[in-house]
């Protein structure tokens, strides 16, 4: 029966490794934690079971707008219309329309922040939820402790919705992250299905240069690698600067207008641009199979983030390349960003004192000049509302900083490693090293492909595309 559904609705003749095992676990009603490599077809693991279950909703929690947009588009392209999304892009009227349609929907995509809205939770509590899916579940550990605290509450929200069976999916998880997921989602004796994080089709390269020489190094690599290509940077400003220097490239980050983000994503998916320079706002799960190269202009903060991001390459199984450009001192930026995620002791003292005097948060924000949207302040506010004391908050911050610094050091160790890079990564995820051809720059036996670069004449006018592509379908959900 499962194979018939796979052929009829998804037009595949057979399952990929791990998919059938995960689907069987879901259909048994058991909480499931599944670790499949990037490109392993995780979406089918929660989309297919809905055709084999009684009427009910599959609720999918997803971390990024780009990922939600891509998944909804893919579902509609295969002819399924019973799908909707709740994101920051929908108007109040559009959200109300989606909530009204809940009993008739098969899939609903939303972010943890949207799920935290009381009206949304109330309406979802009135419908039958067959499956509670947390896609990219590593974010519970990676983000849930800090600037997206709604991730840490998903387990309690699931219970408020009747405790439906849960499927947690990720491509990368150490044993510690795996345990974070189990605890954060309150999984009950979950069926743990783990497959190797190794992506044998991706060759791994680290190239080191002085900071002033990085642009030249990037330019040299772009002449040698095959496109489509994704270039990751740490900051929005850097993404914009680099994109302006590259033929047929665009930049993508969370600071863009929603319409521009959607258009750029579509242009890249349909090969109208062949180089995307982006921050981590673009990436996880976006279904573009033919990305041949991923370049990190700046180092990620963790090996987990690195594996997620290089996983954009080679989803079609064909040879691909991941290149990390490193300059001594790159880690200083990551140290700076790490510190910015936590409230300084002065803020803690001032806000705790204001709370003691029964001041409202709004009053303190105005008096102290605190930005309500600052992630570090938002986190402090949540901790105080949860009843944490000053000492609790400071102790927690110190413990988290030690963990984050240890993760950063593991990334630096990967860069400075003198043995096989693939073996280093596999050991990090408690896996056994493998020997393969076309492995990494330390093992040798790399291949270079003649680059295929579109000309500037191929680029389309963005304003015209906004009118033709985006606004013509702006009311769809």
Short mmCIF file of C-alpha atoms in Angstrom, two decimals:
data_model
loop_
_atom_site.label_atom_id
_atom_site.label_comp_id
_atom_site.label_asym_id
_atom_site.label_seq_id
_atom_site.Cartn_x
_atom_site.Cartn_y
_atom_site.Cartn_z
CA UNK A 1 0.00 0.00 0.00
CA UNK A 2 2.77 2.47 0.88
CA UNK A 3 4.47 1.86 -2.47
CA UNK A 4 1.20 2.55 -4.31
CA UNK A 5 0.80 5.86 -2.47
CA UNK A 6 4.44 6.73 -3.21
CA UNK A 7 3.90 6.18 -6.94
CA UNK A 8 0.47 7.79 -7.13
CA UNK A 9 1.05 10.98 -5.17
CA UNK A 10 4.82 11.45 -5.26
CA UNK A 11 5.73 9.70 -8.55
CA UNK A 12 8.64 7.75 -7.11
CA UNK A 13 9.10 4.04 -7.77
CA UNK A 14 10.90 3.20 -4.55
CA UNK A 15 11.77 4.60 -1.14
CA UNK A 16 15.16 6.01 -0.28
CA UNK A 17 17.16 4.58 2.58
CA UNK A 18 15.37 5.08 5.89
CA UNK A 19 12.10 6.51 4.55
CA UNK A 20 9.96 3.38 4.81
CA UNK A 21 11.20 2.62 8.33
CA UNK A 22 10.30 6.13 9.47
CA UNK A 23 6.85 6.04 7.82
CA UNK A 24 6.07 2.68 9.45
CA UNK A 25 7.00 4.12 12.82
CA UNK A 26 4.76 7.15 12.24
CA UNK A 27 1.82 4.98 11.17
CA UNK A 28 2.19 2.89 14.34
CA UNK A 29 1.50 6.06 16.35
CA UNK A 30 4.89 6.01 18.07
CA UNK A 31 6.91 9.15 18.80
CA UNK A 32 9.83 9.06 16.35
CA UNK A 33 13.19 10.81 16.18
CA UNK A 34 14.68 10.38 12.72
CA UNK A 35 18.14 11.45 11.59
CA UNK A 36 18.53 11.32 7.81
CA UNK A 37 21.30 12.99 5.80
CA UNK A 38 20.51 16.19 3.94
CA UNK A 39 18.84 15.30 0.66
CA UNK A 40 17.54 12.01 2.08
CA UNK A 41 13.90 12.87 1.43
CA UNK A 42 12.67 13.73 4.91
CA UNK A 43 9.52 15.53 3.72
CA UNK A 44 7.98 12.32 2.32
CA UNK A 45 8.29 10.78 5.79
CA UNK A 46 5.52 13.05 7.09
CA UNK A 47 3.65 13.87 3.89
CA UNK A 48 2.97 10.30 2.79
CA UNK A 49 1.38 8.97 6.03
CA UNK A 50 -1.49 11.47 5.74
CA UNK A 51 -2.83 9.48 2.75
CA UNK A 52 -2.95 6.31 4.84
CA UNK A 53 -4.61 7.76 7.95
CA UNK A 54 -8.18 8.81 8.74
CA UNK A 55 -9.04 12.45 8.20
CA UNK A 56 -6.93 14.79 10.26
CA UNK A 57 -4.23 17.43 10.10
CA UNK A 58 -0.48 17.02 9.74
CA UNK A 59 1.05 19.99 11.58
CA UNK A 60 4.58 20.88 10.46
CA UNK A 61 6.78 23.20 12.55
CA UNK A 62 9.55 24.66 10.43
CA UNK A 63 12.24 27.24 11.25
CA UNK A 64 12.67 29.37 8.13
CA UNK A 65 10.38 31.28 5.78
CA UNK A 66 12.41 30.07 2.80
CA UNK A 67 11.88 26.47 3.84
CA UNK A 68 8.14 26.88 4.41
CA UNK A 69 7.67 28.67 1.08
CA UNK A 70 9.60 25.95 -0.75
CA UNK A 71 7.72 23.06 0.87
CA UNK A 72 4.27 24.56 0.24
CA UNK A 73 5.20 25.24 -3.39
CA UNK A 74 6.43 21.66 -3.87
CA UNK A 75 3.21 20.21 -2.42
CA UNK A 76 1.03 22.37 -4.65
CA UNK A 77 3.09 21.46 -7.70
CA UNK A 78 2.22 17.79 -7.23
CA UNK A 79 -1.48 18.70 -7.28
CA UNK A 80 -2.29 18.75 -3.55
CA UNK A 81 -4.38 21.80 -2.62
CA UNK A 82 -5.19 21.01 1.02
CA UNK A 83 -2.11 22.81 2.29
CA UNK A 84 -1.65 26.19 3.93
CA UNK A 85 0.88 28.16 5.94
CA UNK A 86 0.89 30.60 8.81
CA UNK A 87 3.91 32.90 8.70
CA UNK A 88 4.77 36.54 9.22
CA UNK A 89 4.00 37.13 5.53
CA UNK A 90 0.23 36.55 5.78
CA UNK A 91 -2.13 39.38 6.63
CA UNK A 92 -4.53 39.08 9.55
CA UNK A 93 -7.37 38.34 7.12
CA UNK A 94 -5.34 35.62 5.37
CA UNK A 95 -4.47 34.00 8.69
CA UNK A 96 -8.11 34.02 9.74
CA UNK A 97 -9.03 32.38 6.45
CA UNK A 98 -6.47 29.62 7.05
CA UNK A 99 -7.72 29.03 10.60
CA UNK A 100 -11.27 28.80 9.28
CA UNK A 101 -10.15 26.13 6.78
CA UNK A 102 -8.34 23.95 9.36
CA UNK A 103 -10.86 21.05 9.32
CA UNK A 104 -10.42 20.73 5.54
CA UNK A 105 -6.62 20.91 5.45
CA UNK A 106 -4.23 18.00 5.09
CA UNK A 107 -1.03 19.95 5.89
CA UNK A 108 -0.40 23.15 7.83
CA UNK A 109 3.08 24.69 7.94
CA UNK A 110 3.98 27.28 10.55
CA UNK A 111 6.82 28.51 12.72
CA UNK A 112 7.07 27.90 16.49
CA UNK A 113 6.40 31.61 16.99
CA UNK A 114 3.12 31.39 15.08
CA UNK A 115 2.13 28.29 17.06
CA UNK A 116 2.68 30.29 20.27
CA UNK A 117 -0.08 32.76 19.30
CA UNK A 118 -3.01 32.02 21.67
CA UNK A 119 -5.66 32.26 18.94
CA UNK A 120 -3.75 29.77 16.76
CA UNK A 121 -3.33 27.30 19.63
CA UNK A 122 -7.00 27.61 20.54
CA UNK A 123 -8.18 26.88 17.01
CA UNK A 124 -5.75 23.98 16.56
CA UNK A 125 -6.98 22.44 19.82
CA UNK A 126 -10.41 22.07 18.20
CA UNK A 127 -9.23 19.93 15.25
CA UNK A 128 -7.85 16.42 15.03
CA UNK A 129 -4.06 16.44 14.62
CA UNK A 130 -2.75 13.17 13.24
CA UNK A 131 0.92 14.07 13.43
CA UNK A 132 2.98 16.82 15.09
CA UNK A 133 6.09 17.27 12.94
CA UNK A 134 9.17 19.22 13.97
CA UNK A 135 11.33 19.65 10.88
CA UNK A 136 15.00 20.60 11.34
CA UNK A 137 14.59 19.49 14.94
CA UNK A 138 18.22 20.25 15.79
CA UNK A 139 17.05 23.87 16.09
CA UNK A 140 15.57 22.94 19.47
CA UNK A 141 19.13 22.58 20.70
CA UNK A 142 20.81 25.09 18.37
CA UNK A 143 18.30 27.93 18.75
CA UNK A 144 15.80 26.94 21.44
CA UNK A 145 18.11 27.87 24.29
CA UNK A 146 18.75 31.36 22.99
CA UNK A 147 17.05 33.67 20.54
CA UNK A 148 14.06 31.51 19.50
CA UNK A 149 12.81 30.41 22.87
CA UNK A 150 9.46 29.19 21.48
CA UNK A 151 11.38 26.12 20.27
CA UNK A 152 11.97 25.15 23.89
CA UNK A 153 8.21 25.16 24.56
CA UNK A 154 7.09 22.89 21.72
CA UNK A 155 6.75 19.84 23.96
CA UNK A 156 4.33 21.64 26.28
CA UNK A 157 2.38 23.07 23.34
CA UNK A 158 2.05 19.57 21.89
CA UNK A 159 0.47 18.41 25.15
CA UNK A 160 -1.97 21.33 25.04
CA UNK A 161 -3.01 20.12 21.58
CA UNK A 162 -3.88 16.64 22.84
CA UNK A 163 -0.39 15.12 22.69
CA UNK A 164 -0.54 13.83 19.09
CA UNK A 165 2.25 11.52 17.91
CA UNK A 166 5.43 13.45 17.14
CA UNK A 167 7.96 13.07 14.35
CA UNK A 168 11.21 14.98 14.88
CA UNK A 169 13.43 15.17 11.79
CA UNK A 170 16.97 16.42 11.32
CA UNK A 171 20.04 15.74 9.21
CA UNK A 172 22.58 16.37 11.96
CA UNK A 173 22.52 15.54 15.64
CA UNK A 174 25.18 14.51 18.10
CA UNK A 175 24.10 12.37 21.04
CA UNK A 176 23.76 15.55 23.14
CA UNK A 177 21.57 17.28 20.55
CA UNK A 178 19.52 14.11 20.18
CA UNK A 179 18.84 14.13 23.91
CA UNK A 180 17.95 17.86 23.76
CA UNK A 181 15.34 17.02 21.11
CA UNK A 182 13.85 14.17 23.15
CA UNK A 183 13.62 16.30 26.29
CA UNK A 184 12.44 19.47 24.52
CA UNK A 185 9.58 17.70 22.74
CA UNK A 186 8.72 15.49 25.75
CA UNK A 187 8.95 12.41 23.54
CA UNK A 188 7.73 9.21 25.17
CA UNK A 189 10.05 6.23 24.52
CA UNK A 190 10.67 7.43 20.98
CA UNK A 191 11.71 5.16 18.18
CA UNK A 192 15.17 6.51 17.29
CA UNK A 193 16.13 6.00 13.65
CA UNK A 194 19.63 7.18 12.80
CA UNK A 195 21.42 7.10 9.46
CA UNK A 196 24.90 8.39 8.66
CA UNK A 197 25.43 12.13 8.21
CA UNK A 198 28.04 11.37 5.54
CA UNK A 199 27.43 12.89 2.12
CA UNK A 200 29.84 10.92 -0.07
CA UNK A 201 29.05 13.01 -3.15
CA UNK A 202 30.46 16.19 -1.56
CA UNK A 203 34.22 16.71 -1.55
CA UNK A 204 35.45 18.83 1.38
CA UNK A 205 38.01 21.62 1.00
CA UNK A 206 39.43 24.21 3.41
CA UNK A 207 41.52 27.01 1.90
CA UNK A 208 43.37 29.43 4.17
CA UNK A 209 44.45 32.99 3.37
CA UNK A 210 45.05 36.30 5.06
CA UNK A 211 41.91 38.38 5.64
CA UNK A 212 42.87 40.96 3.01
CA UNK A 213 43.29 38.20 0.43
CA UNK A 214 39.91 36.51 0.87
CA UNK A 215 38.17 38.28 -2.00
CA UNK A 216 40.93 37.27 -4.40
CA UNK A 217 40.73 33.69 -3.12
CA UNK A 218 36.96 33.62 -3.63
CA UNK A 219 37.34 35.00 -7.14
CA UNK A 220 39.90 32.30 -7.96
CA UNK A 221 37.62 29.51 -6.73
CA UNK A 222 34.63 30.85 -8.65
CA UNK A 223 36.65 30.44 -11.84
CA UNK A 224 37.23 26.77 -11.06
CA UNK A 225 34.00 25.46 -9.54
CA UNK A 226 30.74 24.53 -11.19
CA UNK A 227 27.53 26.42 -10.60
CA UNK A 228 24.78 26.74 -9.31
CA UNK A 229 26.63 27.93 -6.25
CA UNK A 230 25.67 29.06 -2.76
CA UNK A 231 28.04 31.35 -0.85
CA UNK A 232 27.43 31.69 2.89
CA UNK A 233 28.44 34.78 4.83
CA UNK A 234 27.91 35.72 8.47
CA UNK A 235 26.56 39.25 8.02
CA UNK A 236 24.01 40.86 5.76
CA UNK A 237 26.39 43.63 4.73
CA UNK A 238 28.97 41.09 3.64
CA UNK A 239 26.39 39.18 1.59
CA UNK A 240 25.42 42.34 -0.28
CA UNK A 241 29.03 43.39 -0.89
CA UNK A 242 30.11 40.01 -2.25
CA UNK A 243 27.04 39.57 -4.48
CA UNK A 244 27.80 42.86 -6.21
CA UNK A 245 31.19 41.51 -7.28
CA UNK A 246 29.91 38.29 -8.91
CA UNK A 247 28.33 37.82 -12.32
CA UNK A 248 24.71 36.62 -12.26
CA UNK A 249 24.52 36.61 -8.46
CA UNK A 250 21.97 37.85 -5.94
CA UNK A 251 22.03 38.22 -2.18
CA UNK A 252 19.50 36.84 0.30
CA UNK A 253 19.10 37.68 3.97
CA UNK A 254 16.39 38.32 6.56
CA UNK A 255 16.65 42.09 6.11
CA UNK A 256 15.08 41.99 2.64
CA UNK A 257 11.42 42.67 2.01
CA UNK A 258 9.34 39.49 1.91
CA UNK A 259 8.52 39.99 -1.77
CA UNK A 260 12.22 40.27 -2.67
CA UNK A 261 13.10 37.15 -0.67
CA UNK A 262 10.41 35.14 -2.42
CA UNK A 263 11.43 36.37 -5.86
CA UNK A 264 15.14 35.70 -5.31
CA UNK A 265 14.42 32.21 -4.01
CA UNK A 266 12.29 31.46 -7.09
CA UNK A 267 14.93 32.86 -9.45
CA UNK A 268 17.56 30.64 -7.87
CA UNK A 269 15.36 27.54 -7.82
CA UNK A 270 14.63 27.96 -11.53
CA UNK A 271 18.25 28.71 -12.52
CA UNK A 272 17.60 32.31 -13.52
CA UNK A 273 20.49 33.23 -11.25
CA UNK A 274 23.26 30.70 -10.61
CA UNK A 275 24.99 32.16 -7.55
CA UNK A 276 23.24 33.02 -4.31
CA UNK A 277 25.16 34.89 -1.60
CA UNK A 278 23.29 34.49 1.66
CA UNK A 279 23.26 34.36 5.42
CA UNK A 280 21.85 31.38 7.30
CA UNK A 281 18.36 32.81 6.62
CA UNK A 282 18.48 30.72 3.45
CA UNK A 283 19.17 27.08 3.44
CA UNK A 284 17.75 24.23 5.40
CA UNK A 285 15.66 21.90 3.31
CA UNK A 286 15.23 24.11 0.24
CA UNK A 287 14.68 21.62 -2.55
CA UNK A 288 17.14 22.58 -5.28
CA UNK A 289 18.80 19.40 -6.43
CA UNK A 290 21.48 20.73 -8.75
CA UNK A 291 23.55 22.98 -6.47
CA UNK A 292 27.10 21.96 -7.34
CA UNK A 293 29.13 24.12 -4.97
CA UNK A 294 28.76 25.61 -1.48
CA UNK A 295 31.38 28.14 -0.39
CA UNK A 296 31.69 29.51 3.13
CA UNK A 297 33.23 32.95 2.96
CA UNK A 298 33.22 33.02 6.76
CA UNK A 299 33.36 30.06 9.11
CA UNK A 300 30.15 28.84 10.77
CA UNK A 301 29.94 28.68 14.56
CA UNK A 302 29.41 24.92 14.76
CA UNK A 303 30.08 21.75 12.82
CA UNK A 304 26.33 21.07 12.90
CA UNK A 305 25.63 24.39 11.15
CA UNK A 306 28.41 23.65 8.65
CA UNK A 307 26.95 20.26 7.76
CA UNK A 308 23.46 21.71 7.39
CA UNK A 309 24.72 24.42 5.05
CA UNK A 310 26.99 22.32 2.85
CA UNK A 311 24.03 19.96 2.57
CA UNK A 312 22.56 22.37 -0.02
CA UNK A 313 25.02 20.81 -2.48
CA UNK A 314 24.54 17.57 -4.36
CA UNK A 315 20.97 16.77 -3.38
CA UNK A 316 20.67 15.06 -6.78
CA UNK A 317 23.48 12.68 -5.77
CA UNK A 318 25.93 14.04 -8.34
CA UNK A 319 29.53 15.11 -7.49
CA UNK A 320 29.62 18.42 -5.62
CA UNK A 321 32.07 20.54 -3.67
CA UNK A 322 32.11 22.33 -0.30
CA UNK A 323 34.80 24.98 0.21
CA UNK A 324 35.50 26.81 3.46
CA UNK A 325 37.62 29.95 3.20
CA UNK A 326 39.43 30.67 6.46
CA UNK A 327 41.59 33.56 7.60
CA UNK A 328 43.30 33.72 11.00
CA UNK A 329 41.06 35.72 13.29
CA UNK A 330 37.77 34.66 11.68
CA UNK A 331 36.70 33.22 15.01
CA UNK A 332 36.70 36.70 16.55
CA UNK A 333 33.49 37.54 14.67
CA UNK A 334 31.85 34.39 16.02
CA UNK A 335 32.99 35.30 19.56
CA UNK A 336 31.43 38.75 19.11
CA UNK A 337 28.15 37.33 17.82
CA UNK A 338 28.07 34.82 20.66
CA UNK A 339 28.37 37.54 23.29
CA UNK A 340 25.60 39.58 21.66
CA UNK A 341 23.15 36.72 22.20
CA UNK A 342 23.14 37.27 25.97
CA UNK A 343 22.10 40.27 28.05
CA UNK A 344 25.03 42.09 29.71
CA UNK A 345 25.09 42.11 33.51
CA UNK A 346 24.11 45.81 33.54
CA UNK A 347 20.83 45.03 31.75
CA UNK A 348 20.14 42.15 34.10
CA UNK A 349 20.69 44.32 37.18
CA UNK A 350 18.59 47.19 35.81
CA UNK A 351 15.65 45.05 34.72
CA UNK A 352 15.68 42.93 37.89
CA UNK A 353 15.64 46.11 39.96
CA UNK A 354 12.80 47.52 37.85
CA UNK A 355 10.81 44.32 38.36
CA UNK A 356 11.41 44.60 42.11
CA UNK A 357 9.81 48.06 41.95
CA UNK A 358 6.88 46.55 39.98
CA UNK A 359 7.68 48.48 36.80
CA UNK A 360 6.20 47.11 33.60
CA UNK A 361 8.54 45.90 30.89
CA UNK A 362 7.23 48.64 28.59
CA UNK A 363 8.12 51.31 31.17
CA UNK A 364 11.62 49.89 31.62
CA UNK A 365 12.18 49.63 27.87
CA UNK A 366 11.32 53.31 27.49
CA UNK A 367 13.32 54.43 30.53
CA UNK A 368 16.43 52.36 29.77
CA UNK A 369 16.32 52.60 25.99
CA UNK A 370 15.96 48.82 25.52
CA UNK A 371 14.90 47.49 22.13
CA UNK A 372 11.96 45.04 22.56
CA UNK A 373 13.12 43.22 19.39
CA UNK A 374 16.73 42.74 20.56
CA UNK A 375 17.14 38.94 20.87
CA UNK A 376 19.29 39.22 24.00
CA UNK A 377 16.74 41.43 25.75
CA UNK A 378 13.86 39.22 24.54
CA UNK A 379 15.58 36.20 26.07
CA UNK A 380 16.13 38.04 29.38
CA UNK A 381 12.49 39.07 29.42
CA UNK A 382 11.29 35.48 28.86
CA UNK A 383 13.58 34.20 31.64
CA UNK A 384 12.28 36.77 34.12
CA UNK A 385 8.67 36.05 33.17
CA UNK A 386 9.41 32.36 33.80
CA UNK A 387 10.45 33.25 37.35
CA UNK A 388 14.24 33.01 36.96
CA UNK A 389 16.31 34.95 39.50
CA UNK A 390 19.35 37.10 38.71
CA UNK A 391 21.74 34.37 39.81
CA UNK A 392 19.79 31.73 37.83
CA UNK A 393 20.14 33.81 34.66
CA UNK A 394 23.85 34.54 35.11
CA UNK A 395 24.67 30.90 35.93
CA UNK A 396 22.69 29.73 32.89
CA UNK A 397 24.43 32.24 30.63
CA UNK A 398 27.88 31.13 31.77
CA UNK A 399 27.01 27.48 31.21
CA UNK A 400 25.64 28.18 27.73
CA UNK A 401 28.65 30.28 26.76
CA UNK A 402 30.97 27.42 27.69
CA UNK A 403 28.98 25.06 25.47
CA UNK A 404 28.97 27.51 22.56
CA UNK A 405 32.71 28.21 22.91
CA UNK A 406 33.40 24.48 22.94
CA UNK A 407 31.37 24.11 19.73
CA UNK A 408 33.33 26.96 18.15
CA UNK A 409 36.60 25.31 19.12
CA UNK A 410 35.45 22.08 17.46
CA UNK A 411 34.89 24.06 14.25
CA UNK A 412 38.37 25.56 14.50
CA UNK A 413 39.81 22.10 15.11
CA UNK A 414 38.11 20.91 11.92
CA UNK A 415 39.75 23.73 9.98
CA UNK A 416 43.19 23.12 11.46
CA UNK A 417 42.92 19.34 11.30
CA UNK A 418 45.76 17.67 9.35
CA UNK A 419 44.08 14.29 8.82
CA UNK A 420 40.96 13.37 6.84
CA UNK A 421 38.21 16.01 7.13
CA UNK A 422 35.43 13.51 6.50
CA UNK A 423 36.75 11.27 9.28
CA UNK A 424 36.83 14.28 11.63
CA UNK A 425 33.17 15.07 10.93
CA UNK A 426 32.03 11.47 11.25
CA UNK A 427 33.86 11.09 14.57
CA UNK A 428 32.13 14.27 15.77
CA UNK A 429 28.78 12.58 15.17
CA UNK A 430 29.95 9.33 16.84
CA UNK A 431 30.25 7.52 13.53
CA UNK A 432 33.00 5.35 12.12
CA UNK A 433 35.30 6.90 9.53
CA UNK A 434 34.96 5.78 5.92
CA UNK A 435 37.49 5.61 3.11
CA UNK A 436 36.29 6.91 -0.23
CA UNK A 437 37.50 8.48 -3.44
CA UNK A 438 37.05 12.19 -3.99
CA UNK A 439 37.13 12.83 -0.27
CA UNK A 440 38.85 16.02 0.92
CA UNK A 441 41.83 18.31 0.33
CA UNK A 442 43.84 16.44 2.96
CA UNK A 443 43.24 13.03 1.42
CA UNK A 444 43.83 14.33 -2.11
CA UNK A 445 42.12 12.86 -5.16
CA UNK A 446 39.93 15.94 -5.68
CA UNK A 447 38.24 16.75 -8.97
CA UNK A 448 37.73 20.11 -10.63
CA UNK A 449 34.81 20.78 -12.95
CA UNK A 450 34.86 23.36 -15.71
CA UNK A 451 32.54 26.11 -14.48
CA UNK A 452 29.27 26.81 -16.24
CA UNK A 453 28.41 30.48 -15.79
CA UNK A 454 25.42 32.27 -17.26
CA UNK A 455 25.91 35.67 -18.82
CA UNK A 456 24.41 38.86 -17.52
CA UNK A 457 22.02 38.87 -20.50
CA UNK A 458 20.23 35.94 -18.88
CA UNK A 459 19.24 37.96 -15.85
CA UNK A 460 15.63 39.15 -15.67
CA UNK A 461 14.43 42.53 -14.53
CA UNK A 462 13.42 42.22 -10.87
CA UNK A 463 10.66 44.82 -10.99
CA UNK A 464 9.04 43.16 -13.98
CA UNK A 465 9.33 39.75 -12.32
CA UNK A 466 7.76 41.11 -9.15
CA UNK A 467 4.75 42.15 -11.21
CA UNK A 468 4.56 39.00 -13.34
CA UNK A 469 5.45 36.30 -10.80
CA UNK A 470 4.78 37.50 -7.29
CA UNK A 471 1.82 39.83 -7.42
CA UNK A 472 -0.11 37.60 -9.77
CA UNK A 473 -0.32 34.98 -7.00
CA UNK A 474 -0.06 37.03 -3.83
CA UNK A 475 -3.43 35.92 -2.45
CA UNK A 476 -2.66 32.20 -2.56
CA UNK A 477 -1.96 30.43 0.72
#
